[in-house]
mmCIF file of C-alpha atoms in Angstrom:
data_model
loop_
_atom_site.group_PDB
_atom_site.id
_atom_site.type_symbol
_atom_site.label_atom_id
_atom_site.label_comp_id
_atom_site.label_asym_id
_atom_site.label_seq_id
_atom_site.Cartn_x
_atom_site.Cartn_y
_atom_site.Cartn_z
ATOM 1 C CA MET A 26 130.690 145.683 56.986
ATOM 2 C CA ALA A 27 128.167 145.238 59.778
ATOM 3 C CA ILE A 28 127.305 148.319 61.764
ATOM 4 C CA LYS A 29 128.122 147.917 65.460
ATOM 5 C CA MET A 30 125.164 148.680 67.691
ATOM 6 C CA THR A 31 125.483 150.981 70.660
ATOM 7 C CA LYS A 32 124.527 149.916 74.184
ATOM 8 C CA ALA A 33 121.342 151.958 74.007
ATOM 9 C CA GLN A 34 120.350 150.294 70.743
ATOM 10 C CA LYS A 35 121.069 146.844 72.199
ATOM 11 C CA LYS A 36 118.862 147.619 75.198
ATOM 12 C CA VAL A 37 116.017 148.782 72.950
ATOM 13 C CA ARG A 38 116.351 145.631 70.852
ATOM 14 C CA TYR A 39 116.437 143.407 73.945
ATOM 15 C CA ASP A 40 113.405 145.173 75.408
ATOM 16 C CA LYS A 41 111.465 144.678 72.176
ATOM 17 C CA LYS A 42 112.361 140.990 72.066
ATOM 18 C CA LEU A 43 111.376 140.389 75.693
ATOM 19 C CA CYS A 44 108.051 142.208 75.294
ATOM 20 C CA GLN A 45 107.328 140.093 72.230
ATOM 21 C CA LEU A 46 107.992 136.925 74.226
ATOM 22 C CA LEU A 47 105.761 138.117 77.066
ATOM 23 C CA ASP A 48 102.955 138.689 74.558
ATOM 24 C CA GLU A 49 103.377 135.279 72.951
ATOM 25 C CA TYR A 50 104.104 132.929 75.875
ATOM 26 C CA THR A 51 102.317 132.198 79.153
ATOM 27 C CA LYS A 52 104.693 129.545 80.534
ATOM 28 C CA VAL A 53 108.222 130.280 81.722
ATOM 29 C CA LEU A 54 110.887 128.162 83.392
ATOM 30 C CA ILE A 55 113.419 130.002 85.576
ATOM 31 C CA ALA A 56 116.821 128.322 85.363
ATOM 32 C CA VAL A 57 120.130 128.880 87.172
ATOM 33 C CA ALA A 58 123.042 128.976 84.719
ATOM 34 C CA ASP A 59 126.053 128.743 87.055
ATOM 35 C CA ASN A 60 129.151 127.275 85.368
ATOM 36 C CA VAL A 61 127.323 126.871 82.048
ATOM 37 C CA GLY A 62 129.464 127.811 79.032
ATOM 38 C CA SER A 63 128.335 129.498 75.852
ATOM 39 C CA ASN A 64 128.783 126.348 73.735
ATOM 40 C CA GLN A 65 126.696 124.327 76.173
ATOM 41 C CA LEU A 66 124.015 127.021 76.167
ATOM 42 C CA GLN A 67 123.990 126.950 72.373
ATOM 43 C CA GLU A 68 123.395 123.180 72.414
ATOM 44 C CA ILE A 69 120.474 123.668 74.803
ATOM 45 C CA ARG A 70 118.966 126.256 72.473
ATOM 46 C CA LYS A 71 119.233 123.819 69.567
ATOM 47 C CA GLY A 72 117.594 121.051 71.580
ATOM 48 C CA LEU A 73 114.658 123.267 72.556
ATOM 49 C CA ARG A 74 114.230 124.849 69.154
ATOM 50 C CA GLY A 75 110.649 124.722 67.927
ATOM 51 C CA ASP A 76 108.485 125.399 70.963
ATOM 52 C CA SER A 77 110.872 126.980 73.481
ATOM 53 C CA ILE A 78 113.225 129.967 73.609
ATOM 54 C CA VAL A 79 116.052 130.528 76.087
ATOM 55 C CA LEU A 80 116.609 134.160 77.060
ATOM 56 C CA MET A 81 119.620 135.286 79.069
ATOM 57 C CA GLY A 82 120.442 138.792 80.222
ATOM 58 C CA LYS A 83 121.100 141.113 83.112
ATOM 59 C CA ASN A 84 118.566 140.835 85.906
ATOM 60 C CA THR A 85 118.161 144.592 86.208
ATOM 61 C CA LEU A 86 117.395 144.907 82.507
ATOM 62 C CA ILE A 87 114.861 142.053 82.601
ATOM 63 C CA ARG A 88 113.154 143.569 85.670
ATOM 64 C CA ARG A 89 112.890 146.949 83.994
ATOM 65 C CA CYS A 90 111.446 145.441 80.822
ATOM 66 C CA ILE A 91 108.842 143.445 82.758
ATOM 67 C CA LYS A 92 107.855 146.491 84.804
ATOM 68 C CA VAL A 93 107.461 148.684 81.725
ATOM 69 C CA TYR A 94 105.522 145.927 79.946
ATOM 70 C CA ALA A 95 103.100 145.626 82.896
ATOM 71 C CA GLU A 96 102.544 149.394 82.945
ATOM 72 C CA ASN A 97 101.940 149.630 79.187
ATOM 73 C CA THR A 98 99.698 146.569 78.785
ATOM 74 C CA GLY A 99 98.057 146.338 82.190
ATOM 75 C CA ASN A 100 99.090 142.690 82.399
ATOM 76 C CA LYS A 101 100.616 142.465 85.870
ATOM 77 C CA GLU A 102 100.862 138.660 85.984
ATOM 78 C CA PHE A 103 104.502 138.654 84.868
ATOM 79 C CA LEU A 104 105.439 140.804 87.868
ATOM 80 C CA GLU A 105 105.555 137.487 89.761
ATOM 81 C CA LEU A 106 108.830 136.786 87.943
ATOM 82 C CA MET A 107 110.679 139.776 89.379
ATOM 83 C CA PRO A 108 111.472 138.320 92.853
ATOM 84 C CA LEU A 109 112.880 135.217 91.138
ATOM 85 C CA LEU A 110 115.491 137.107 89.124
ATOM 86 C CA VAL A 111 118.351 136.660 91.572
ATOM 87 C CA GLY A 112 121.808 135.408 90.658
ATOM 88 C CA ASN A 113 122.891 134.020 87.313
ATOM 89 C CA VAL A 114 119.474 133.013 85.975
ATOM 90 C CA GLY A 115 117.827 132.738 82.590
ATOM 91 C CA LEU A 116 114.247 132.462 81.312
ATOM 92 C CA ILE A 117 112.967 129.608 79.166
ATOM 93 C CA PHE A 118 109.756 130.602 77.401
ATOM 94 C CA THR A 119 107.818 127.593 76.161
ATOM 95 C CA LYS A 120 104.551 126.472 74.598
ATOM 96 C CA GLY A 121 105.215 122.805 75.196
ATOM 97 C CA ASP A 122 104.678 120.559 78.189
ATOM 98 C CA LEU A 123 106.579 121.949 81.165
ATOM 99 C CA LYS A 124 107.723 118.546 82.410
ATOM 100 C CA GLU A 125 109.011 117.491 78.986
ATOM 101 C CA VAL A 126 110.888 120.776 78.551
ATOM 102 C CA ARG A 127 112.516 120.393 81.966
ATOM 103 C CA GLU A 128 113.578 116.828 81.130
ATOM 104 C CA GLU A 129 115.019 118.005 77.828
ATOM 105 C CA VAL A 130 117.017 120.744 79.544
ATOM 106 C CA SER A 131 118.397 118.286 82.114
ATOM 107 C CA LYS A 132 119.913 116.171 79.323
ATOM 108 C CA TYR A 133 122.470 118.836 78.469
ATOM 109 C CA LYS A 134 125.028 118.490 81.230
ATOM 110 C CA VAL A 135 128.766 118.737 80.749
ATOM 111 C CA GLY A 136 131.407 117.184 82.984
ATOM 112 C CA ALA A 137 133.751 119.640 84.653
ATOM 113 C CA PRO A 138 137.002 119.266 86.597
ATOM 114 C CA ALA A 139 137.218 120.043 90.304
ATOM 115 C CA ARG A 140 138.769 123.495 90.279
ATOM 116 C CA VAL A 141 140.320 124.938 93.406
ATOM 117 C CA GLY A 142 137.831 126.947 95.473
ATOM 118 C CA LEU A 143 134.674 125.485 93.937
ATOM 119 C CA VAL A 144 131.956 124.288 96.285
ATOM 120 C CA ALA A 145 131.320 120.605 95.584
ATOM 121 C CA PRO A 146 127.714 120.019 94.440
ATOM 122 C CA VAL A 147 128.048 116.261 95.092
ATOM 123 C CA ASP A 148 130.210 113.858 97.062
ATOM 124 C CA VAL A 149 133.397 112.870 95.253
ATOM 125 C CA VAL A 150 134.556 109.288 95.759
ATOM 126 C CA VAL A 151 137.791 107.970 94.261
ATOM 127 C CA PRO A 152 137.207 104.342 93.215
ATOM 128 C CA PRO A 153 139.747 101.571 93.913
ATOM 129 C CA GLY A 154 141.927 100.270 91.114
ATOM 130 C CA ASN A 155 145.072 100.906 89.128
ATOM 131 C CA THR A 156 145.751 104.611 88.619
ATOM 132 C CA GLY A 157 148.449 104.204 85.955
ATOM 133 C CA LEU A 158 150.719 106.577 87.899
ATOM 134 C CA ASP A 159 154.331 105.697 88.625
ATOM 135 C CA PRO A 160 155.466 105.157 92.241
ATOM 136 C CA SER A 161 156.956 108.661 92.447
ATOM 137 C CA GLN A 162 153.416 110.071 92.592
ATOM 138 C CA THR A 163 152.547 108.415 95.904
ATOM 139 C CA SER A 164 153.053 111.701 97.747
ATOM 140 C CA PHE A 165 149.676 112.937 96.503
ATOM 141 C CA PHE A 166 147.950 109.921 97.989
ATOM 142 C CA GLN A 167 149.853 110.130 101.272
ATOM 143 C CA VAL A 168 148.845 113.758 101.810
ATOM 144 C CA LEU A 169 145.186 112.815 101.363
ATOM 145 C CA ASN A 170 145.463 109.628 103.458
ATOM 146 C CA ILE A 171 144.516 107.364 100.560
ATOM 147 C CA PRO A 172 145.715 103.761 101.050
ATOM 148 C CA THR A 173 147.731 102.551 98.075
ATOM 149 C CA LYS A 174 150.116 99.826 97.019
ATOM 150 C CA ILE A 175 152.582 99.344 94.201
ATOM 151 C CA ASN A 176 151.375 96.813 91.656
ATOM 152 C CA LYS A 177 153.385 96.077 88.505
ATOM 153 C CA GLY A 178 155.260 99.359 88.724
ATOM 154 C CA THR A 179 152.162 101.566 89.143
ATOM 155 C CA VAL A 180 150.215 102.975 92.063
ATOM 156 C CA GLU A 181 146.992 101.130 92.883
ATOM 157 C CA ILE A 182 144.274 102.437 95.216
ATOM 158 C CA ILE A 183 143.212 99.703 97.621
ATOM 159 C CA THR A 184 139.808 100.905 98.853
ATOM 160 C CA PRO A 185 137.302 103.560 97.714
ATOM 161 C CA VAL A 186 137.913 106.906 99.395
ATOM 162 C CA GLU A 187 135.507 109.825 99.891
ATOM 163 C CA LEU A 188 137.759 112.633 98.775
ATOM 164 C CA ILE A 189 135.371 115.605 98.898
ATOM 165 C CA LYS A 190 132.043 115.945 100.667
ATOM 166 C CA LYS A 191 129.080 117.816 99.234
ATOM 167 C CA GLY A 192 129.216 121.478 100.225
ATOM 168 C CA ASP A 193 132.987 121.505 100.923
ATOM 169 C CA LYS A 194 135.405 123.639 98.972
ATOM 170 C CA VAL A 195 137.835 121.902 96.670
ATOM 171 C CA GLY A 196 141.431 122.164 97.876
ATOM 172 C CA SER A 197 144.577 122.320 95.773
ATOM 173 C CA SER A 198 145.644 118.744 96.646
ATOM 174 C CA GLU A 199 142.225 117.267 95.800
ATOM 175 C CA SER A 200 142.095 119.224 92.544
ATOM 176 C CA ALA A 201 145.597 118.119 91.527
ATOM 177 C CA LEU A 202 144.913 114.455 92.322
ATOM 178 C CA LEU A 203 141.629 114.349 90.423
ATOM 179 C CA ALA A 204 143.316 116.011 87.440
ATOM 180 C CA LYS A 205 146.094 113.374 87.474
ATOM 181 C CA LEU A 206 143.512 110.590 87.625
ATOM 182 C CA GLY A 207 141.518 112.154 84.800
ATOM 183 C CA ILE A 208 138.371 112.348 86.919
ATOM 184 C CA ARG A 209 135.838 115.094 86.139
ATOM 185 C CA PRO A 210 133.540 114.671 89.135
ATOM 186 C CA PHE A 211 131.184 117.577 88.585
ATOM 187 C CA SER A 212 128.582 118.129 85.879
ATOM 188 C CA TYR A 213 126.898 121.421 85.162
ATOM 189 C CA GLY A 214 123.835 122.495 83.229
ATOM 190 C CA LEU A 215 120.759 124.656 83.492
ATOM 191 C CA VAL A 216 118.956 123.888 86.759
ATOM 192 C CA ILE A 217 115.234 124.676 86.857
ATOM 193 C CA THR A 218 114.438 126.393 90.166
ATOM 194 C CA ASN A 219 110.944 127.802 89.586
ATOM 195 C CA VAL A 220 108.061 127.447 87.162
ATOM 196 C CA TYR A 221 105.697 130.206 86.021
ATOM 197 C CA ASP A 222 102.377 129.342 84.407
ATOM 198 C CA SER A 223 99.701 131.969 83.682
ATOM 199 C CA GLY A 224 100.386 134.075 86.776
ATOM 200 C CA SER A 225 101.179 131.198 89.144
ATOM 201 C CA VAL A 226 104.670 130.403 90.398
ATOM 202 C CA PHE A 227 105.481 126.998 91.870
ATOM 203 C CA SER A 228 108.339 124.607 92.513
ATOM 204 C CA PRO A 229 109.485 122.286 89.687
ATOM 205 C CA GLU A 230 108.795 119.343 92.009
ATOM 206 C CA VAL A 231 105.103 119.875 91.247
ATOM 207 C CA LEU A 232 105.794 118.691 87.700
ATOM 208 C CA ASP A 233 106.713 115.250 89.081
ATOM 209 C CA LEU A 234 103.249 114.716 90.548
ATOM 210 C CA THR A 235 101.209 111.983 88.853
ATOM 211 C CA GLU A 236 97.433 111.588 88.644
ATOM 212 C CA GLU A 237 97.627 109.041 91.480
ATOM 213 C CA ASP A 238 99.412 111.588 93.680
ATOM 214 C CA LEU A 239 96.799 114.230 92.910
ATOM 215 C CA MET A 240 93.947 111.830 93.665
ATOM 216 C CA GLU A 241 95.584 110.840 96.951
ATOM 217 C CA LYS A 242 96.031 114.460 98.018
ATOM 218 C CA PHE A 243 92.466 115.296 96.940
ATOM 219 C CA ALA A 244 91.083 112.378 98.946
ATOM 220 C CA SER A 245 93.112 113.477 101.961
ATOM 221 C CA GLY A 246 91.712 116.999 101.654
ATOM 222 C CA VAL A 247 88.140 115.724 101.372
ATOM 223 C CA SER A 248 88.702 113.599 104.475
ATOM 224 C CA MET A 249 89.930 116.645 106.410
ATOM 225 C CA VAL A 250 86.939 118.718 105.296
ATOM 226 C CA ALA A 251 84.565 115.946 106.332
ATOM 227 C CA SER A 252 86.237 115.634 109.753
ATOM 228 C CA VAL A 253 85.998 119.364 110.445
ATOM 229 C CA SER A 254 82.389 119.491 109.247
ATOM 230 C CA LEU A 255 81.389 116.620 111.526
ATOM 231 C CA ALA A 256 83.217 118.150 114.483
ATOM 232 C CA ILE A 257 81.432 121.502 114.215
ATOM 233 C CA SER A 258 78.150 120.071 112.841
ATOM 234 C CA TYR A 259 78.394 122.139 109.680
ATOM 235 C CA PRO A 260 76.889 120.387 106.616
ATOM 236 C CA THR A 261 79.084 120.024 103.545
ATOM 237 C CA ILE A 262 79.021 117.718 100.538
ATOM 238 C CA ALA A 263 82.037 115.828 101.890
ATOM 239 C CA ALA A 264 80.378 115.252 105.274
ATOM 240 C CA ALA A 265 76.851 114.575 103.986
ATOM 241 C CA PRO A 266 77.202 110.743 103.678
ATOM 242 C CA HIS A 267 78.584 110.529 107.214
ATOM 243 C CA MET A 268 75.829 112.767 108.579
ATOM 244 C CA PHE A 269 73.113 110.638 106.946
ATOM 245 C CA LEU A 270 74.721 107.474 108.306
ATOM 246 C CA ASN A 271 75.006 108.899 111.831
ATOM 247 C CA GLY A 272 71.411 110.097 111.651
ATOM 248 C CA TYR A 273 70.235 106.632 110.590
ATOM 249 C CA LYS A 274 72.156 105.096 113.512
ATOM 250 C CA ASN A 275 70.406 107.461 115.936
ATOM 251 C CA VAL A 276 66.960 106.664 114.519
ATOM 252 C CA LEU A 277 67.717 102.937 114.690
ATOM 253 C CA ALA A 278 68.877 103.240 118.315
ATOM 254 C CA VAL A 279 65.635 105.021 119.257
ATOM 255 C CA ALA A 280 63.558 102.365 117.488
ATOM 256 C CA VAL A 281 65.368 99.560 119.315
ATOM 257 C CA GLU A 282 64.861 101.171 122.730
ATOM 258 C CA THR A 283 61.201 102.064 122.158
ATOM 259 C CA GLU A 284 58.090 100.470 120.673
ATOM 260 C CA TYR A 285 58.385 102.554 117.526
ATOM 261 C CA SER A 286 59.472 100.457 114.586
ATOM 262 C CA TYR A 287 59.894 100.314 110.805
ATOM 263 C CA PRO A 288 60.860 97.496 108.396
ATOM 264 C CA HIS A 289 64.641 97.795 108.791
ATOM 265 C CA ALA A 290 64.370 98.144 112.549
ATOM 266 C CA ASP A 291 62.186 95.017 112.715
ATOM 267 C CA LYS A 292 65.074 92.933 111.410
ATOM 268 C CA ILE A 293 67.427 94.307 114.045
ATOM 269 C CA LYS A 294 64.892 93.700 116.826
ATOM 270 C CA GLU A 295 64.344 90.141 115.601
ATOM 271 C CA TYR A 296 68.087 89.558 115.659
ATOM 272 C CA LEU A 297 68.396 90.923 119.195
ATOM 273 C CA LYS A 298 65.570 88.664 120.422
ATOM 274 C CA ASP A 299 66.918 85.464 118.841
ATOM 275 C CA PRO A 300 70.402 85.725 117.255
ATOM 276 C CA SER A 301 70.315 82.016 116.343
ATOM 277 C CA LYS A 302 67.930 82.775 113.488
ATOM 278 C CA PHE A 303 70.725 84.605 111.702
ATOM 279 C CA ALA A 304 73.373 81.934 112.273
ATOM 280 C CA VAL A 305 74.993 80.760 109.083
ATOM 281 C CA ALA A 306 74.525 77.061 108.332
ATOM 282 C CA ALA A 307 77.667 74.953 108.584
ATOM 283 C CA PRO A 308 79.155 73.530 105.353
ATOM 284 C CA VAL A 309 77.924 70.154 104.193
ATOM 285 C CA ALA A 310 81.298 68.541 104.750
ATOM 286 C CA ALA A 311 81.421 69.718 108.343
ATOM 287 C CA ALA A 312 77.901 68.477 108.898
ATOM 288 C CA ALA A 313 78.835 65.070 107.507
ATOM 289 C CA ALA A 314 81.884 64.875 109.739
ATOM 290 C CA GLY A 315 79.796 65.837 112.762
ATOM 291 C CA GLY A 316 77.170 63.220 111.864
ATOM 292 C CA SER A 317 79.761 60.449 111.647
ATOM 293 C CA ALA A 318 81.266 61.451 114.976
ATOM 294 C CA ALA A 319 77.939 61.228 116.806
ATOM 295 C CA PRO A 320 77.300 57.508 116.012
ATOM 296 C CA ALA A 321 80.867 56.713 116.969
ATOM 297 C CA ALA A 322 80.315 58.324 120.362
ATOM 298 C CA LYS A 323 77.088 56.372 120.809
ATOM 299 C CA GLU A 324 78.869 53.110 119.955
ATOM 300 C CA GLU A 325 81.531 53.865 122.585
ATOM 301 C CA GLU A 326 78.798 54.466 125.193
ATOM 302 C CA LYS A 327 77.185 51.157 124.246
ATOM 303 C CA LYS A 328 80.508 49.376 124.589
ATOM 304 C CA GLU A 329 81.147 50.892 128.031
ATOM 305 C CA GLU A 330 77.755 49.848 129.433
ATOM 306 C CA PRO A 331 78.296 46.075 129.102
ATOM 307 C CA GLU A 332 81.672 46.380 130.782
ATOM 308 C CA GLU A 333 80.022 47.942 133.859
ATOM 309 C CA GLU A 334 77.449 45.140 133.961
ATOM 310 C CA SER A 335 80.123 42.472 133.814
ATOM 311 C CA ASP A 336 81.957 44.089 136.712
ATOM 312 C CA GLY A 337 78.764 44.125 138.709
ATOM 313 C CA ASP A 338 78.116 40.470 137.959
ATOM 314 C CA LEU A 339 81.656 39.643 138.988
ATOM 315 C CA GLY A 340 81.296 41.525 142.263
ATOM 316 C CA MET A 341 77.996 39.792 143.136
ATOM 317 C CA SER A 342 79.497 36.383 142.541
ATOM 318 C CA LEU A 343 82.368 37.110 144.904
ATOM 319 C CA PHE A 344 80.091 38.279 147.693
ATOM 320 C CA ASP A 345 77.903 35.254 147.178
#
């Protein structure tokens, strides 16, 4: 017969286990466990077995254990977890990739009925179609203003209806109707709210960032640093290329306005004196087309000249 442990013994055992986890792991996921059953939690533990451990417990007990651990070891990094222990939360200690562990945890969600008084986490829409209910059940639909018709002796919903909005409490009529239709609109599981990694705490959304996102944000930061450096004339590595370029522009402007010159400035001065030297030659085809057009114009001029002479001859003959 197994000896039943006292509450004090359970606390000592829990404290020892938590301290062991704090010694062994540096990455922790903080998860909200609202409406998560014991069987569902057991399935999550099985799925994470190998490189992750799920620890549940009273927040006050976890805070006390972390505080004592920090005092005994001098490692105060885990004190960052204490403000996060609010509500029904659990700790997932892991050695694996944080993003992969979060994705694995999100797989274990269980559908749940809409119980009276629950706050809807999502919008609930009743789809159109045959409900399989007999005509005597139309009162439920009438109360909720759901358009229906009788088709082949059963109630049929005509159009989709938004029954419950996100954030609203589930009423008795909505709960009864969804139960009759066999709809389990809500799904619950562990929801990761914060991530701890070697003394740093951040939002789980950071795990969704890709290398492209990081490069884009880094480039944006470098651009901001360069802008500030140029504005206050403070040299930095980010602003150095722009400063050299601006300096070269100033030297070139002075060389153009004065007699001082250097090889690169000579080219600019030559261009300013005679821009036609830098004109790009027209394509061969265009040149050929232009060449053929010129003789045609000359031929037209030649044709027009005899016509003027003939008119003159005609005029002279009339006056004669």
